[in-house]
XYZ file of C-alpha atoms in Angstrom:
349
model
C 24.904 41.266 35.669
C 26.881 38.307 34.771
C 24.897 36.153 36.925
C 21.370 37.481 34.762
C 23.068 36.416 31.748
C 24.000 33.467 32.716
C 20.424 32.672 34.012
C 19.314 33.984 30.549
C 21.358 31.541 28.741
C 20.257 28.553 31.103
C 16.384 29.458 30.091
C 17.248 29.799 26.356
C 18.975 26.613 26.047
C 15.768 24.476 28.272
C 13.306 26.296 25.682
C 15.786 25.409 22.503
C 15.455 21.578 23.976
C 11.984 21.479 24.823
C 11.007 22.777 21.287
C 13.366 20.600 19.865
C 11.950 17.411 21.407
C 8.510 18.909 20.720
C 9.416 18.664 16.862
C 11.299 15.263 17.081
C 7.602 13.650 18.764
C 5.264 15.245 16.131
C 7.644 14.558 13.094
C 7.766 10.635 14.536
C 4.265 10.044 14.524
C 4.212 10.562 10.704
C 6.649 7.771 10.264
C 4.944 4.786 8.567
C 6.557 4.259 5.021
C 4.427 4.630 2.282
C 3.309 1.186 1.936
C 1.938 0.879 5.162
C 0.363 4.049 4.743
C -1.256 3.491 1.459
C -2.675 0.341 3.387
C -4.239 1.873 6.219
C -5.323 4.729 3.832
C -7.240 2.140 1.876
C -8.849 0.242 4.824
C -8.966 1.876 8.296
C -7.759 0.844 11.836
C -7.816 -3.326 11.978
C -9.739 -4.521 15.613
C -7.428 -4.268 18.635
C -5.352 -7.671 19.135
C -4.167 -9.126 22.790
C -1.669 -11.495 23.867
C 1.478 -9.306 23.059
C 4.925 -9.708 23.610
C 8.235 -7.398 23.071
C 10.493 -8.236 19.994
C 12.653 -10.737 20.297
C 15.080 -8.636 17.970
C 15.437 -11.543 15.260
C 13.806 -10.533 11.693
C 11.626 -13.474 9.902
C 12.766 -15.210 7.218
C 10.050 -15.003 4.543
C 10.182 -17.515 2.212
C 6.763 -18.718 -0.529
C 6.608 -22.174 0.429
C 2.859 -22.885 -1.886
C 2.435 -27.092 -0.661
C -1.115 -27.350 -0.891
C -3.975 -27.624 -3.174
C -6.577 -25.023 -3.008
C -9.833 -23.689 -3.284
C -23.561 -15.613 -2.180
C -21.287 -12.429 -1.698
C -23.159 -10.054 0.951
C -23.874 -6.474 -0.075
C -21.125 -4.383 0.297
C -21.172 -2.454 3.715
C -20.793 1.064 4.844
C -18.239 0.966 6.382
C -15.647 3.822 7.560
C -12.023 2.912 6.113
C -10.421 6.171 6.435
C -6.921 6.426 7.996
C -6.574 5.868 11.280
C -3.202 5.586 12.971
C -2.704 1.988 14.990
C -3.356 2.321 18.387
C 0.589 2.289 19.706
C 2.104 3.251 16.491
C 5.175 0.226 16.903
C 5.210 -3.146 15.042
C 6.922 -6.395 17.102
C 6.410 -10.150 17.377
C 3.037 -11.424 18.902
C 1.780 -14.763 19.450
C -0.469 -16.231 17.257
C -4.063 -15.935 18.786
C -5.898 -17.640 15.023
C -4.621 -21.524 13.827
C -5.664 -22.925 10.590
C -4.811 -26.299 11.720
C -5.813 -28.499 8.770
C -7.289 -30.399 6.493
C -3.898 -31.050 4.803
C -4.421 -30.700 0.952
C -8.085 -28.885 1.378
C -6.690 -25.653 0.390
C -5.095 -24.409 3.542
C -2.260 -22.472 1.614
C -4.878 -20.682 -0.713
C -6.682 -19.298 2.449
C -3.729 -18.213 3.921
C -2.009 -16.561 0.834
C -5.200 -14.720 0.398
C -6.668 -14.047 3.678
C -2.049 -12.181 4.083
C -3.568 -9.337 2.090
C -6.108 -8.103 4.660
C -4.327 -5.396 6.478
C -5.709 -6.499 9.972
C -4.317 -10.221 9.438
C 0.057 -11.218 9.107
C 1.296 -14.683 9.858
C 4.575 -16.511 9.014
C 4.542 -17.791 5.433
C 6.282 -20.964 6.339
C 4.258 -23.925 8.170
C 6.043 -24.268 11.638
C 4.732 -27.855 12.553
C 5.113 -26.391 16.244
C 2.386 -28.171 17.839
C 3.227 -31.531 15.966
C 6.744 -31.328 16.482
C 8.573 -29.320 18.798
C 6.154 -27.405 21.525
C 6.557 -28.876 25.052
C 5.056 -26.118 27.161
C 8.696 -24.529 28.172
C 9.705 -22.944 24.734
C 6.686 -20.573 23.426
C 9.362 -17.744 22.468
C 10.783 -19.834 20.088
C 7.362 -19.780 18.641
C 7.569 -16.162 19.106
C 10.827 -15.197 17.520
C 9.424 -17.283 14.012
C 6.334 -14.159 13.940
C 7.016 -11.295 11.703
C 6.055 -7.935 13.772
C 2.271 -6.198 13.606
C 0.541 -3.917 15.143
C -1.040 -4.225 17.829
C -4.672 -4.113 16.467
C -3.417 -6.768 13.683
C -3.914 -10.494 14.358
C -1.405 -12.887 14.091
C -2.357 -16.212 12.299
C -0.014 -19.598 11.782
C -1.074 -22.257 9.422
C 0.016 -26.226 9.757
C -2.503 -28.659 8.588
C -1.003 -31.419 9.789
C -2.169 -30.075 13.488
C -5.471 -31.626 12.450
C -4.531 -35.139 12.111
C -1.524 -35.292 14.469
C -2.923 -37.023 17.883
C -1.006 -35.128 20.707
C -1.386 -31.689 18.651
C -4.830 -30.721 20.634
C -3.459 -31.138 23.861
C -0.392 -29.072 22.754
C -3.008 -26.131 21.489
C -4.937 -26.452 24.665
C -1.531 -25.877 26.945
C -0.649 -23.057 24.495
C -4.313 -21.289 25.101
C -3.690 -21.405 28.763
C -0.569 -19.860 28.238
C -1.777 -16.860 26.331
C -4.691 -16.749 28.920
C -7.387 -16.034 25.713
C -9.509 -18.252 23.813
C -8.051 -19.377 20.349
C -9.815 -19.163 16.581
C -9.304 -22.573 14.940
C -10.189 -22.602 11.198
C -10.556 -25.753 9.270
C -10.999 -26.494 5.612
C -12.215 -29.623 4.529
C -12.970 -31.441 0.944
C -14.179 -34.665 -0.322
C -12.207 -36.936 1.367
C -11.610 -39.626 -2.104
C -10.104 -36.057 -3.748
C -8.112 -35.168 -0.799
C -6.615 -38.456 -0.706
C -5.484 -38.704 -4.358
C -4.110 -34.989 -4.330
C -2.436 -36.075 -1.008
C -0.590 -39.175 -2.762
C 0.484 -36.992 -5.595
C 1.978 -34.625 -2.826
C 3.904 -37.356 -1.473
C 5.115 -38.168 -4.964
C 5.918 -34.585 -5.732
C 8.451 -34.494 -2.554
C 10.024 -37.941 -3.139
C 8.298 -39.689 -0.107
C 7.075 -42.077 -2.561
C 7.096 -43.693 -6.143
C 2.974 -43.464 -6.218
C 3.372 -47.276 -8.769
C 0.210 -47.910 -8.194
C -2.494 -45.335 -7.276
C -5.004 -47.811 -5.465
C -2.753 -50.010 -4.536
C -1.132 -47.253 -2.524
C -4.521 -45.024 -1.282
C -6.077 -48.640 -0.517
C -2.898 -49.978 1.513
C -3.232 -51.311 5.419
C -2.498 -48.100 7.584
C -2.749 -45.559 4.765
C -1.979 -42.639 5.759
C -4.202 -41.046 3.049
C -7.162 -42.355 4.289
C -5.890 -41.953 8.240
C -5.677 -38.242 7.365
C -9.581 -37.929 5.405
C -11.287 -39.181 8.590
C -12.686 -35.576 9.218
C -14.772 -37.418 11.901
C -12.282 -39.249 13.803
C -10.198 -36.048 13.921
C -12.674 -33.244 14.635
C -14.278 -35.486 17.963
C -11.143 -35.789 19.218
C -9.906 -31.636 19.049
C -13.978 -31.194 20.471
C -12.148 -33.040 23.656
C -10.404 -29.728 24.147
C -11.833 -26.677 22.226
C -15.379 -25.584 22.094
C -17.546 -26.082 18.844
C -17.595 -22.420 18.503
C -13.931 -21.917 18.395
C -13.780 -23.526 15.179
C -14.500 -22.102 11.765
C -15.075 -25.392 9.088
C -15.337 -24.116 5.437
C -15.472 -25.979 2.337
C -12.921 -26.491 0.558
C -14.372 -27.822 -2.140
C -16.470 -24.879 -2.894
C -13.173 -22.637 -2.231
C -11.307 -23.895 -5.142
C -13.982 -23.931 -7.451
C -15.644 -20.173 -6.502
C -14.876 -16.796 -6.172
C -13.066 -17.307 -2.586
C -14.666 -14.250 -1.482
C -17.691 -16.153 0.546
C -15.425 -17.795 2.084
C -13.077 -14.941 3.321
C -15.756 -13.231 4.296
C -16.968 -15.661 6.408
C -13.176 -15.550 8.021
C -13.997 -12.008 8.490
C -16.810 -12.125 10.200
C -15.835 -15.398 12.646
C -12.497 -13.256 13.635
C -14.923 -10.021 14.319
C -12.522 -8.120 11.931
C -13.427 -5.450 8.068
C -14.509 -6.734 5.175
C -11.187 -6.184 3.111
C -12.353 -8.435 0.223
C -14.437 -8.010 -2.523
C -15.598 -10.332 -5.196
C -14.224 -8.007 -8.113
C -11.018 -8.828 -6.192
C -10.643 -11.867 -7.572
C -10.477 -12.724 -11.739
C -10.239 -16.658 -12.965
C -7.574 -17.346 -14.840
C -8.071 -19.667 -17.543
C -4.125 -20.606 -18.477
C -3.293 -21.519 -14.790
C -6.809 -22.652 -13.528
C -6.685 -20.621 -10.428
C -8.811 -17.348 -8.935
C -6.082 -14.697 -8.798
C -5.965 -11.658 -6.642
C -6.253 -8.721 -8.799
C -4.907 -5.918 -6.569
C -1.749 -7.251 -6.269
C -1.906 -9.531 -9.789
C -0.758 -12.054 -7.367
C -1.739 -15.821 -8.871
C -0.395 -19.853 -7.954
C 1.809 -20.830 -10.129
C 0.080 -23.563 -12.898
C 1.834 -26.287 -11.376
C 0.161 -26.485 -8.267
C -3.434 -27.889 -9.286
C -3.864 -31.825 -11.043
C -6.449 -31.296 -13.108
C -6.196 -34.019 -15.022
C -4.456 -36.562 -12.560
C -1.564 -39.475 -14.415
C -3.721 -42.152 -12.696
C -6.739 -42.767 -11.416
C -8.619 -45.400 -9.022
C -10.409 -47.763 -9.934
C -13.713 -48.459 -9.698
C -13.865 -50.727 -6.889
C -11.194 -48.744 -5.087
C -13.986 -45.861 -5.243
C -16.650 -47.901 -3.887
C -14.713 -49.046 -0.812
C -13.391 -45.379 -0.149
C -17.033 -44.381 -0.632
C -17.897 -46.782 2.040
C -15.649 -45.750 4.569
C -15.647 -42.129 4.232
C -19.910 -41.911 4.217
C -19.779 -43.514 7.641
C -17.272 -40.889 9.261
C -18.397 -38.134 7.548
C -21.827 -38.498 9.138
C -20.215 -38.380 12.434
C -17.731 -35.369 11.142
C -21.563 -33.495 10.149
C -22.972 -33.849 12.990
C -20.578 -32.461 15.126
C -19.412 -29.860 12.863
C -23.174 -28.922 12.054
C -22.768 -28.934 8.653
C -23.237 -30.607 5.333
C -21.789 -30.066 2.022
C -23.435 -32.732 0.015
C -21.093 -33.782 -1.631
C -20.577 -36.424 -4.251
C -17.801 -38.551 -3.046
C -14.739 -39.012 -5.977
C -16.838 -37.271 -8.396
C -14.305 -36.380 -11.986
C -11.674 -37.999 -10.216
């Protein structure tokens, strides 16, 4: 008799633990907090991402670090964004498989800060300057650790638009794709390259890295970097060395800070095979600051960021010889990018 019971009580207590971890799995699955639930409920499952790694265990400093200048809709699509649970449920670090690599001062901070509120995209918010500064083919987890966790049908972008100009920064990229074993997505915004390099100088002036006396003087001077760093041309030949033409995305920047940004986000969309998040209603102008805001999440640059109405300006001569060296790359830059934006060098500038 004693032995029954006891064999009772063994059977009791495996079904009280089975049931028990039966409720602890089910109960676990509905564990998003609500903001990532109200995001998935608004958009559906993001595509399915590769190249992941476990958590290195160290959170990611956020910080808003807003350095550069910014800135057709298709129909709307029917498109399923009911909620859909990710595919393994758990967030950690991944490499980044998407670079905006440049142009410096072409808007490369607007596309980012926008492109953060798709739910199938997260990046860093800082630039990292890994591939101009500190990769050497040894270290990629110290790349790693600097990615804030995602899904794993998210993708993970980093922006630095000084990879674009920086000479050994291709090569670096190239040793990074073998790495990962996948092909990158490089996306580069360009503008007219007599604006870029006049919003570039007042950059430099901004940070301290120079009293700007002189605006042509400065622009026009022998090894400037401002005009080193508008050779779209000169740059873009030498990253076709190592990538592909159709690894690259090239928008316009110009266009992007004057427009609704949503053409150009959805053309991100559609080059990283991922929703259309974005629609144009999305976005309002904003008169006082002179920026399109995001109206979802009233986010908006601060009215400091743009120069409107720049202190100095060149001068007319300066123009012409900017004019001159700028058509002649820029015809190489359009060929090989095949495309052309038309537009009129150091126009309102």
């Amino acid at each position: 008799m004693v032995r029954r019971n006891t064999q009772l009580a063994i059977l009791a207590f495996i079904l009280f633990v089975w049931a028990y971890i039966f409720l602890f799995s089910k109960g676990s699955e509905n564990n998003l907090d609500t903001n990532e639930r109200e995001t998935f409920d608004r958009f559906g499952t993001p595509r399915d991402n590769q190249n992941e790694l476990d958590e290195e265990g160290q959170p990611h400093d956020y910080q808003n670090e807003l350095d550069e200048e910014g800135e057709d809709e298709d129909e709307d699509d029917e498109e399923d964004y009911s909620f859909q649970y990710p595919a393994d449920k758990k967030r950690k670090k991944r490499y980044p498989t998407v670079l905006i690599i440049g142009s410096q001062k072409s808007g490369t901070t607007s596309l980012r800060q926008f492109l953060k509120f798709h739910p199938d995209i997260v990046g860093p918010e800082r630039e990292l300057h890994y591939f101009d500064k500190t990769a050497n083919g040894r270290n990629y987890e110290k790349y790693l650790k600097k990615m804030p966790k995602s899904y794993s049908n998210q993708i993970t972008i980093e922006k630095t638009p000084n990879y674009f100009t920086v000479q050994k920064s291709p090569g670096l990229v190239l040793e990074y794709q073998k790495f990962l074993v996948v092909e990158l997505k490089l996306i580069l915004i360009v503008r007219d390259p007599i604006r870029r390099s006049i919003s570039h100088a007042f950059h430099s002036k901004a940070h301290g890295r120079t009293e700007l006396k002189n605006l042509t003087t400065e622009i026009l001077a022998e090894k400037s970097k401002y005009i080193y760093s508008s050779l779209f041309g000169q740059h873009f030949e030498r990253w076709l060395k190592y990538f592909r033409r159709d690894q690259f995305l090239v928008l316009d920047g110009e266009k992007f800070a004057k427009e609704n940004p949503t053409s150009a986000l959805k053309e991100v969309e559609n080059f990283l095979g991922i929703k259309h998040a974005f629609k144009e209603e999305d976005f309002g102008f904003n008169d006082d600051k002179g920026f399109y805001c995001y109206n979802p999440t009233k986010f908006c640059f601060p009215s400091n960021r743009g120069h409107a109405a720049y202190p100095q300006q060149l001068t007319p001569a300066a123009k012409t010889i900017l004019k001159g060296i700028f058509e002649k790359d820029l015809e190489t830059f359009w060929r090989l990018a095949g495309v052309n934006y038309n537009w009129t060098l150091g126009a309102d500038v």
